Short mmCIF file of C-alpha atoms and ligand atoms in Angstrom, two decimals:
data_model
loop_
_atom_site.label_atom_id
_atom_site.label_comp_id
_atom_site.label_asym_id
_atom_site.label_seq_id
_atom_site.Cartn_x
_atom_site.Cartn_y
_atom_site.Cartn_z
CA MET M 1 -23.57 43.18 25.28
CA ILE M 2 -21.83 40.04 24.91
CA LEU M 3 -20.99 39.15 21.47
CA LYS M 4 -21.38 35.48 19.98
CA VAL M 5 -18.99 33.55 17.03
CA LEU M 6 -21.18 31.00 15.76
CA VAL M 7 -19.23 27.55 14.78
CA LEU M 8 -20.98 25.30 11.94
CA ASN M 9 -20.33 21.96 11.15
CA SER M 10 -22.94 21.22 7.47
CA GLY M 11 -23.88 18.02 6.81
CA SER M 12 -25.52 16.92 3.98
CA SER M 13 -27.68 15.46 6.95
CA SER M 14 -26.82 17.59 9.92
CA ILE M 15 -25.49 20.62 11.81
CA LYS M 16 -23.10 20.58 14.46
CA TYR M 17 -22.61 24.42 16.08
CA GLN M 18 -20.82 25.81 19.02
CA LEU M 19 -21.82 29.37 20.51
CA PHE M 20 -18.89 30.90 21.59
CA ASP M 21 -18.28 34.16 23.71
CA MET M 22 -16.13 36.13 21.41
CA ASN M 23 -14.11 37.97 23.94
CA ASP M 24 -13.25 34.92 25.94
CA LEU M 25 -13.92 31.80 23.54
CA ALA M 26 -15.76 30.41 26.56
CA VAL M 27 -18.67 27.84 24.81
CA LEU M 28 -22.10 28.48 25.73
CA ALA M 29 -24.04 26.59 23.88
CA ALA M 30 -23.35 24.29 22.32
CA GLY M 31 -25.93 21.32 19.60
CA MET M 32 -26.87 18.75 17.08
CA ILE M 33 -29.05 19.46 14.18
CA GLU M 34 -29.64 15.53 12.71
CA ARG M 35 -31.47 13.76 10.73
CA ILE M 36 -32.00 16.27 8.36
CA GLY M 37 -34.91 15.25 5.41
CA GLU M 38 -35.76 12.39 7.09
CA ALA M 39 -39.64 11.30 8.69
CA MET M 40 -38.57 12.53 12.40
CA GLY M 41 -35.26 15.25 12.52
CA HIS M 42 -33.48 15.69 16.19
CA ILE M 43 -32.25 18.83 18.33
CA LYS M 44 -29.18 18.17 21.15
CA HIS M 45 -28.67 21.06 22.82
CA ARG M 46 -26.36 22.23 25.32
CA VAL M 47 -26.53 25.27 27.50
CA MET M 48 -23.67 25.62 29.23
CA ALA M 49 -23.07 25.95 33.14
CA ALA M 50 -21.97 29.74 33.00
CA GLY M 51 -21.41 30.93 37.09
CA ASP M 52 -24.66 30.13 39.79
CA ARG M 53 -26.86 29.55 36.31
CA ALA M 54 -26.52 25.38 35.77
CA GLY M 55 -26.30 23.21 32.36
CA GLU M 56 -29.42 21.98 30.86
CA THR M 57 -29.99 19.54 27.74
CA ILE M 58 -32.21 19.65 25.63
CA SER M 59 -34.13 16.80 23.97
CA ARG M 60 -36.26 16.91 20.74
CA ALA M 61 -37.80 15.30 18.40
CA VAL M 62 -38.74 18.01 15.47
CA PRO M 63 -39.24 17.32 12.40
CA VAL M 64 -36.80 19.04 9.83
CA VAL M 65 -37.12 19.12 6.12
CA ASP M 66 -34.49 20.81 5.06
CA HIS M 67 -31.60 22.79 6.32
CA ARG M 68 -33.31 26.20 5.81
CA ARG M 69 -35.58 25.39 8.84
CA GLY M 70 -32.42 23.40 10.78
CA PHE M 71 -31.79 26.72 10.76
CA GLU M 72 -34.43 28.35 11.68
CA LEU M 73 -34.29 25.71 14.50
CA LEU M 74 -30.96 26.08 15.83
CA GLY M 75 -32.37 30.06 15.57
CA GLN M 76 -35.42 29.29 17.75
CA ILE M 77 -33.74 26.64 20.51
CA LEU M 78 -31.12 29.88 20.68
CA ALA M 79 -33.18 32.75 21.31
CA GLU M 80 -35.69 30.46 23.80
CA THR M 81 -32.74 29.40 26.27
CA GLY M 82 -31.08 32.76 25.91
CA ALA M 83 -28.12 32.13 24.62
CA ILE M 84 -28.64 35.09 21.81
CA SER M 85 -31.31 37.88 21.10
CA THR M 86 -30.70 38.35 17.60
CA THR M 87 -28.22 37.80 14.93
CA ASP M 88 -27.60 41.52 15.84
CA ASP M 89 -25.57 39.27 19.14
CA LEU M 90 -23.62 36.91 16.18
CA ALA M 91 -20.34 39.32 15.56
CA GLY M 92 -19.21 36.36 12.63
CA ILE M 93 -20.33 33.25 11.98
CA GLY M 94 -17.51 30.43 11.10
CA HIS M 95 -18.20 28.07 8.73
CA ARG M 96 -15.80 24.69 7.86
CA VAL M 97 -15.18 23.93 4.45
CA VAL M 98 -13.60 20.69 3.89
CA HIS M 99 -12.29 21.32 1.13
CA GLY M 100 -10.23 24.64 0.17
CA GLY M 101 -8.61 23.36 -3.16
CA GLU M 102 -4.79 25.38 -4.25
CA THR M 103 -7.18 28.54 -3.75
CA PHE M 104 -7.58 28.73 0.41
CA ARG M 105 -4.09 28.85 2.15
CA GLU M 106 -6.11 30.62 5.09
CA PRO M 107 -9.35 31.04 6.65
CA VAL M 108 -11.17 33.90 4.08
CA ILE M 109 -14.44 36.13 5.05
CA ILE M 110 -17.30 34.76 2.80
CA THR M 111 -18.50 36.80 0.07
CA ALA M 112 -20.38 35.65 -3.34
CA GLU M 113 -17.37 35.02 -4.93
CA VAL M 114 -16.05 32.40 -2.42
CA VAL M 115 -18.81 30.81 -2.41
CA GLU M 116 -18.85 30.33 -6.09
CA THR M 117 -15.26 28.86 -5.59
CA ILE M 118 -15.91 26.41 -2.88
CA ARG M 119 -18.42 25.39 -5.43
CA LYS M 120 -16.31 25.47 -7.81
CA LEU M 121 -14.43 22.39 -5.89
CA SER M 122 -16.72 20.69 -5.08
CA PRO M 123 -16.24 18.16 -7.50
CA LEU M 124 -13.14 17.92 -5.30
CA ALA M 125 -15.22 16.68 -2.54
CA PRO M 126 -18.70 15.76 -3.82
CA LEU M 127 -19.51 14.47 -0.34
CA HIS M 128 -18.74 17.28 1.69
CA ASN M 129 -18.59 20.43 -0.51
CA PRO M 130 -21.85 21.25 -1.40
CA ALA M 131 -23.01 19.92 2.11
CA ASN M 132 -20.61 23.48 3.22
CA LEU M 133 -22.34 25.33 1.41
CA THR M 134 -25.63 24.66 1.59
CA GLY M 135 -25.13 25.41 6.07
CA ILE M 136 -23.09 29.06 4.20
CA GLU M 137 -26.84 29.92 2.46
CA VAL M 138 -28.66 29.47 4.42
CA ALA M 139 -26.71 30.93 7.46
CA MET M 140 -26.62 33.81 4.74
CA ALA M 141 -30.15 34.26 4.61
CA TYR M 142 -30.30 33.39 8.18
CA ALA M 143 -28.63 36.15 9.57
CA PRO M 144 -27.92 38.51 6.44
CA ALA M 145 -26.30 41.63 7.62
CA VAL M 146 -23.38 39.46 10.12
CA ARG M 147 -20.00 38.15 8.33
CA GLN M 148 -20.06 34.75 7.66
CA VAL M 149 -16.20 32.99 7.77
CA ALA M 150 -14.86 29.88 6.12
CA VAL M 151 -12.61 27.60 7.93
CA PHE M 152 -10.87 24.91 5.45
CA ASP M 153 -9.58 21.27 6.89
CA THR M 154 -6.80 22.00 3.62
CA ALA M 155 -5.88 24.98 4.25
CA PHE M 156 -3.06 23.98 7.29
CA HIS M 157 -1.41 21.51 4.70
CA GLN M 158 -1.22 23.67 1.51
CA THR M 159 2.20 24.57 2.48
CA MET M 160 3.59 21.43 1.52
CA PRO M 161 6.47 21.28 -1.50
CA GLU M 162 6.10 20.33 -4.76
CA HIS M 163 7.50 16.81 -4.27
CA ALA M 164 5.46 15.90 -1.81
CA PHE M 165 1.95 16.66 -2.84
CA LEU M 166 1.98 15.85 -6.46
CA TYR M 167 0.84 11.88 -7.70
CA ALA M 168 4.22 10.68 -9.82
CA LEU M 169 1.47 10.73 -12.80
CA PRO M 170 1.65 12.35 -16.31
CA ARG M 171 2.05 16.63 -14.92
CA THR M 172 -1.42 17.29 -16.78
CA LEU M 173 -3.61 16.11 -14.28
CA TYR M 174 -2.45 17.71 -11.50
CA GLU M 175 -2.43 21.00 -14.41
CA LYS M 176 -5.79 20.29 -15.54
CA LEU M 177 -7.51 17.84 -13.27
CA HIS M 178 -6.34 18.84 -9.72
CA VAL M 179 -4.76 15.76 -9.62
CA ARG M 180 -2.49 16.14 -6.19
CA ARG M 181 -2.03 15.65 -2.16
CA TYR M 182 -4.10 18.00 -0.40
CA GLY M 183 -4.63 16.79 3.36
CA PHE M 184 -7.87 16.72 5.72
CA HIS M 185 -7.99 17.57 9.21
CA GLY M 186 -5.87 20.73 8.61
CA THR M 187 -8.05 22.07 11.36
CA SER M 188 -6.98 19.52 14.03
CA HIS M 189 -3.13 18.96 13.37
CA TYR M 190 -2.90 23.34 13.41
CA PHE M 191 -4.76 23.27 16.86
CA VAL M 192 -3.11 20.42 18.61
CA ALA M 193 0.64 21.37 17.15
CA LYS M 194 0.17 24.92 18.24
CA GLU M 195 -1.42 23.67 21.39
CA ALA M 196 2.15 21.08 21.70
CA ALA M 197 4.13 24.32 21.39
CA ALA M 198 1.78 26.33 23.54
CA HIS M 199 2.27 23.26 26.64
CA LEU M 200 6.50 22.61 26.10
CA GLU M 201 7.10 27.83 26.26
CA ARG M 202 9.23 26.42 22.76
CA PRO M 203 7.99 29.34 19.21
CA LEU M 204 6.30 26.89 16.76
CA ALA M 205 7.90 28.21 14.56
CA GLU M 206 11.06 26.43 15.67
CA MET M 207 9.39 23.47 16.35
CA ASN M 208 9.24 19.94 13.82
CA LEU M 209 6.42 17.83 14.87
CA ILE M 210 5.20 14.34 14.09
CA THR M 211 1.04 14.92 14.86
CA LEU M 212 -0.81 11.61 15.16
CA HIS M 213 -4.84 12.85 14.47
CA LEU M 214 -6.43 9.05 15.29
CA GLY M 215 -10.58 9.65 15.05
CA ASN M 216 -13.16 7.46 12.86
CA GLY M 217 -11.13 9.18 10.23
CA ALA M 218 -6.81 9.07 10.59
CA SER M 219 -4.53 10.95 9.26
CA MET M 220 -0.96 11.44 10.29
CA ALA M 221 0.82 15.13 9.32
CA ALA M 222 5.15 16.23 9.31
CA ILE M 223 5.47 19.86 10.01
CA ARG M 224 8.54 21.07 10.21
CA GLY M 225 9.08 24.40 11.47
CA GLY M 226 5.80 24.84 12.38
CA ARG M 227 4.70 24.18 8.37
CA CYS M 228 3.14 21.42 7.05
CA VAL M 229 5.28 19.36 5.31
CA ASP M 230 3.77 16.05 4.10
CA THR M 231 0.26 14.44 5.10
CA SER M 232 -0.72 10.84 4.71
CA MET M 233 -4.22 12.05 3.07
CA GLY M 234 -4.17 12.25 -0.28
CA MET M 235 -6.85 13.90 -2.62
CA THR M 236 -9.24 12.62 -0.70
CA PRO M 237 -9.54 11.62 3.04
CA LEU M 238 -9.39 8.02 1.80
CA GLU M 239 -5.68 7.68 1.60
CA GLY M 240 -2.82 7.16 4.24
CA LEU M 241 -4.38 5.45 7.38
CA ILE M 242 -6.34 1.83 8.05
CA MET M 243 -9.57 4.27 9.50
CA GLY M 244 -12.56 2.93 10.43
CA THR M 245 -14.34 2.31 7.57
CA ARG M 246 -11.62 2.95 4.99
CA CYS M 247 -8.64 0.81 3.79
CA GLY M 248 -6.23 3.72 3.43
CA ASP M 249 -3.30 2.67 1.34
CA VAL M 250 -4.38 -0.12 -0.85
CA ASP M 251 -2.76 -0.71 -4.03
CA PRO M 252 -4.30 0.92 -7.08
CA ALA M 253 -4.56 -2.29 -8.96
CA ILE M 254 -6.54 -4.05 -7.39
CA ILE M 255 -9.80 -2.00 -8.38
CA PHE M 256 -8.96 -2.38 -11.84
CA TYR M 257 -9.00 -6.49 -10.72
CA LEU M 258 -12.28 -6.34 -9.01
CA ALA M 259 -13.40 -4.43 -11.72
CA ARG M 260 -12.79 -7.58 -13.98
CA GLU M 261 -13.19 -10.27 -11.71
CA THR M 262 -16.09 -9.33 -9.81
CA GLY M 263 -17.78 -6.89 -12.38
CA MET M 264 -17.91 -4.33 -9.94
CA GLY M 265 -19.30 -0.78 -11.11
CA LEU M 266 -17.94 3.03 -9.58
CA ARG M 267 -20.29 3.92 -7.54
CA GLU M 268 -19.64 0.24 -5.06
CA LEU M 269 -15.88 0.23 -5.91
CA ASP M 270 -15.99 3.18 -3.96
CA ILE M 271 -18.74 2.36 -1.00
CA LEU M 272 -16.18 -1.03 -0.75
CA LEU M 273 -12.86 0.79 0.55
CA ASN M 274 -14.85 3.88 1.93
CA GLN M 275 -17.72 2.09 4.32
CA GLU M 276 -16.90 -1.32 4.36
CA SER M 277 -13.35 -1.32 4.61
CA GLY M 278 -10.32 -0.13 7.38
CA LEU M 279 -11.12 -1.64 10.59
CA LYS M 280 -14.67 -2.91 10.09
CA GLY M 281 -13.99 -5.06 6.38
CA ILE M 282 -10.92 -6.46 8.82
CA CYS M 283 -12.91 -7.13 11.88
CA GLY M 284 -16.71 -6.36 12.26
CA VAL M 285 -16.47 -2.65 13.66
CA ASN M 286 -15.65 0.30 13.12
CA ASP M 287 -15.83 1.21 16.91
CA MET M 288 -12.11 1.10 18.22
CA ARG M 289 -13.47 0.85 21.86
CA VAL M 290 -15.28 -2.30 20.33
CA VAL M 291 -12.60 -3.98 18.86
CA ALA M 292 -9.62 -3.54 21.53
CA GLU M 293 -12.14 -4.73 24.18
CA ARG M 294 -11.94 -8.11 21.63
CA ALA M 295 -8.82 -8.21 20.58
CA GLY M 296 -8.81 -7.88 24.78
CA GLN M 297 -10.59 -10.99 25.05
CA GLY M 298 -8.73 -12.77 22.71
CA ASP M 299 -11.27 -12.27 19.49
CA SER M 300 -7.66 -12.75 16.44
CA GLN M 301 -9.68 -11.49 14.18
CA ALA M 302 -9.78 -7.67 16.32
CA GLY M 303 -6.40 -8.72 17.24
CA LEU M 304 -5.52 -8.70 13.82
CA ALA M 305 -7.59 -5.35 12.78
CA LEU M 306 -6.07 -3.17 15.74
CA ASP M 307 -2.16 -4.57 15.28
CA MET M 308 -2.34 -3.63 11.23
CA PHE M 309 -3.93 -0.73 12.59
CA CYS M 310 -0.81 0.31 14.26
CA TYR M 311 1.32 -1.92 12.08
CA ARG M 312 0.45 1.49 9.39
CA ILE M 313 0.98 4.27 11.68
CA LYS M 314 4.25 2.92 12.08
CA LYS M 315 4.83 2.48 8.93
CA TYR M 316 3.91 6.41 8.25
CA LEU M 317 6.24 7.52 11.72
CA GLY M 318 9.14 6.37 10.03
CA ALA M 319 9.02 7.44 6.95
CA TYR M 320 7.65 11.06 9.67
CA LEU M 321 10.66 11.04 10.80
CA ALA M 322 13.60 10.87 7.80
CA VAL M 323 11.21 13.15 6.01
CA LEU M 324 11.88 14.91 9.02
CA GLY M 325 15.73 14.36 10.45
CA ARG M 326 14.35 16.10 13.83
CA VAL M 327 11.70 15.80 15.90
CA ASP M 328 10.60 17.65 19.22
CA ALA M 329 7.50 15.37 19.67
CA LEU M 330 4.94 13.55 18.66
CA VAL M 331 1.16 14.05 19.08
CA PHE M 332 -1.71 11.98 19.22
CA THR M 333 -5.19 12.88 19.23
CA GLY M 334 -7.97 11.83 18.14
CA GLY M 335 -11.25 9.91 20.08
CA ILE M 336 -8.35 6.87 19.10
CA GLY M 337 -5.92 9.60 19.75
CA GLU M 338 -6.49 10.64 23.51
CA ASN M 339 -8.40 7.48 24.57
CA ALA M 340 -6.65 4.17 23.38
CA ALA M 341 -3.29 3.93 25.05
CA ILE M 342 -2.84 0.35 23.58
CA VAL M 343 -2.57 2.36 20.09
CA ARG M 344 -0.31 4.75 21.64
CA GLU M 345 1.65 1.32 23.32
CA LYS M 346 1.34 -0.41 20.06
CA VAL M 347 2.89 2.51 17.31
CA CYS M 348 5.58 3.29 19.58
CA ALA M 349 6.67 -0.92 20.41
CA GLY M 350 10.11 -1.15 19.66
CA LEU M 351 10.73 2.18 18.80
CA GLU M 352 13.12 3.45 21.97
CA GLY M 353 16.63 3.24 19.83
CA LEU M 354 14.66 5.82 17.53
CA GLY M 355 14.57 8.27 20.28
CA ILE M 356 10.55 7.11 20.82
CA ASP M 357 10.71 5.96 24.42
CA LEU M 358 7.00 5.96 26.05
CA ASP M 359 6.73 5.55 29.75
CA PRO M 360 3.97 2.34 30.07
CA GLY M 361 3.09 3.97 33.87
CA LYS M 362 2.40 7.66 31.83
CA ASN M 363 0.56 6.26 28.70
CA LEU M 364 -1.91 4.06 30.72
CA LEU M 365 -3.25 7.33 33.20
CA ALA M 366 -6.54 7.75 32.09
CA THR M 367 -5.56 11.87 32.94
CA GLN M 368 -7.33 14.00 30.64
CA GLY M 369 -6.34 17.68 29.01
CA PRO M 370 -2.41 18.12 27.29
CA ARG M 371 0.22 15.59 29.03
CA GLU M 372 3.38 13.95 28.46
CA LEU M 373 4.44 10.11 27.86
CA GLN M 374 7.79 9.75 27.44
CA ARG M 375 10.25 8.18 29.65
CA ASP M 376 11.13 11.57 32.42
CA GLY M 377 14.48 12.83 31.19
CA ARG M 378 13.45 12.11 27.66
CA LYS M 379 14.41 14.36 24.47
CA MET M 380 11.57 13.32 21.88
CA LYS M 381 8.39 14.13 23.88
CA ILE M 382 5.93 12.06 22.76
CA MET M 383 2.41 13.88 24.09
CA VAL M 384 -2.01 13.68 24.52
CA ILE M 385 -3.42 17.23 23.23
CA PRO M 386 -7.33 16.59 22.88
CA THR M 387 -8.36 18.17 19.28
CA ASN M 388 -10.80 20.68 19.20
CA GLU M 389 -11.23 21.95 16.27
CA GLU M 390 -14.92 24.34 16.73
CA LEU M 391 -12.01 26.34 19.48
CA GLU M 392 -9.41 26.41 16.55
CA ILE M 393 -12.62 28.09 13.79
CA ALA M 394 -13.72 30.03 16.11
CA ARG M 395 -10.49 31.67 16.51
CA GLN M 396 -9.36 32.03 13.30
CA THR M 397 -12.87 33.46 12.54
CA VAL M 398 -12.21 36.46 15.22
CA ALA M 399 -8.73 36.37 14.23
CA VAL M 400 -9.99 36.98 10.49
CA LEU M 401 -13.13 39.37 11.37
CA THR M 402 -10.69 41.63 13.95
CA SER M 403 -8.13 41.88 11.07
CA ARG M 404 -7.37 44.65 9.70
CA ALA M 405 -8.19 43.61 6.41
CA ALA M 406 -11.27 42.82 7.63
CA ALA M 407 -11.67 46.29 9.05
CA ASN M 408 -11.41 47.97 5.43
CA ARG M 409 -13.52 45.22 3.79
CA LYS M 410 -16.80 45.88 6.40
P1 ADP B 1 -14.60 11.32 14.82
O1 ADP B 1 -13.13 11.35 13.81
O2 ADP B 1 -16.23 10.98 13.76
O3 ADP B 1 -15.02 12.80 15.11
P2 ADP B 1 -13.91 10.53 17.27
O4 ADP B 1 -12.61 11.29 17.37
O5 ADP B 1 -14.53 10.64 17.77
O6 ADP B 1 -13.64 10.12 15.72
O7 ADP B 1 -12.88 9.21 17.13
C1 ADP B 1 -14.52 8.26 17.40
C2 ADP B 1 -12.67 6.81 17.75
O8 ADP B 1 -11.85 7.25 18.94
C3 ADP B 1 -13.95 5.60 17.88
O9 ADP B 1 -13.08 4.88 17.53
C4 ADP B 1 -14.13 5.65 18.92
O10 ADP B 1 -14.44 3.59 19.27
C5 ADP B 1 -13.01 5.77 19.68
N1 ADP B 1 -12.39 6.27 20.92
C6 ADP B 1 -13.04 7.02 21.63
N2 ADP B 1 -12.97 6.91 23.44
C7 ADP B 1 -12.35 5.00 23.14
C8 ADP B 1 -11.87 5.16 23.83
N3 ADP B 1 -12.31 5.25 25.34
N4 ADP B 1 -11.15 3.77 24.34
C9 ADP B 1 -10.07 3.40 22.63
N5 ADP B 1 -11.10 3.89 21.68
C10 ADP B 1 -11.81 5.34 21.66
#
């Protein structure tokens, strides 16, 4: 019997999942249960092609009242398609958990104590941690004998030094209320950093990298000797780069001004900055494909949104070059970083004097997979590495489950 690992990303109204073969980490099935809690939900399940068996996609509209029901349906569809017969086929379940605070610097086997700690960290990520926890609790009820592992989005950034993670606020806010920079997308930054090192055939521990995760949410990380020393997202994912709908860095006093002038309340301000700003706020759409297309057709607002997006990245790039002193590679990833050549071009434009020398021809090649885009002979690499957070969670889950410590605890 082949043991399998199930990776779960449980959101407030969705469960995304991938099933891996534990031995070679090949994806066996993947899917998403959406619109949980609405009148009609939806399941999309993909069985991967293997050997002489063709892949298939199953798409079903079905009410999913809550996460518990979602999990039952997931179990059914996995059994029906032959992916697993019973939960005994699972060696483990890996959960993406957004916020690990300062407690979790590494992935952990989930115990009752871990569940409680994740719950206590919920005020730091009120939209995410409770949903992640629901997924954990439902999975534990569904497969009580299967060991479960939590992999945290914040963990990779826990190596930041104090001078990078503290805000210039009274220290008591850090000590009593945990106000500090945590950073997010850590699993992705770590994954692409490792992949970049593997591609360049150099030990990660000797490499200085700037990783750019540019998706709907966007963040950058400065990595020295394989460890994160700074990142652009802060106490929450709102800080830093301009994103699809988030403003990134703004003068915090704008918030007081808006409250005074318009009478906006906390909730409205939260929605304004997190959901109505960024690319959407500047030009009306948050999807970079549409922004870039409109910019190409001469739409001035879309052009401005694209320019502002890239200018903000360039400022962080300059900052992180200064932080690191020596940089071996820039690594672009995420939907935009991997696919939007125009963004890479604008970010790198004019930086030849700093050693960043993008080859326009290589940049435009729509090749898949890891690739290098710097001009021939240049020392500083400019790379595109497709991210794969689910694979990284599967790897970390297997690593935790097979470590000696885990075996002892079993
Ligand atoms: P998420 O943060 O939701 O995981 P993704 O990493 O999938 O997001 O990135 C989504 C973003 O990537 C969207 O803005 C989308 O427009 C952009 N994107 C995807 N493909 C392309 C492309 N070919 N050209 C430009 N942008 C793209």
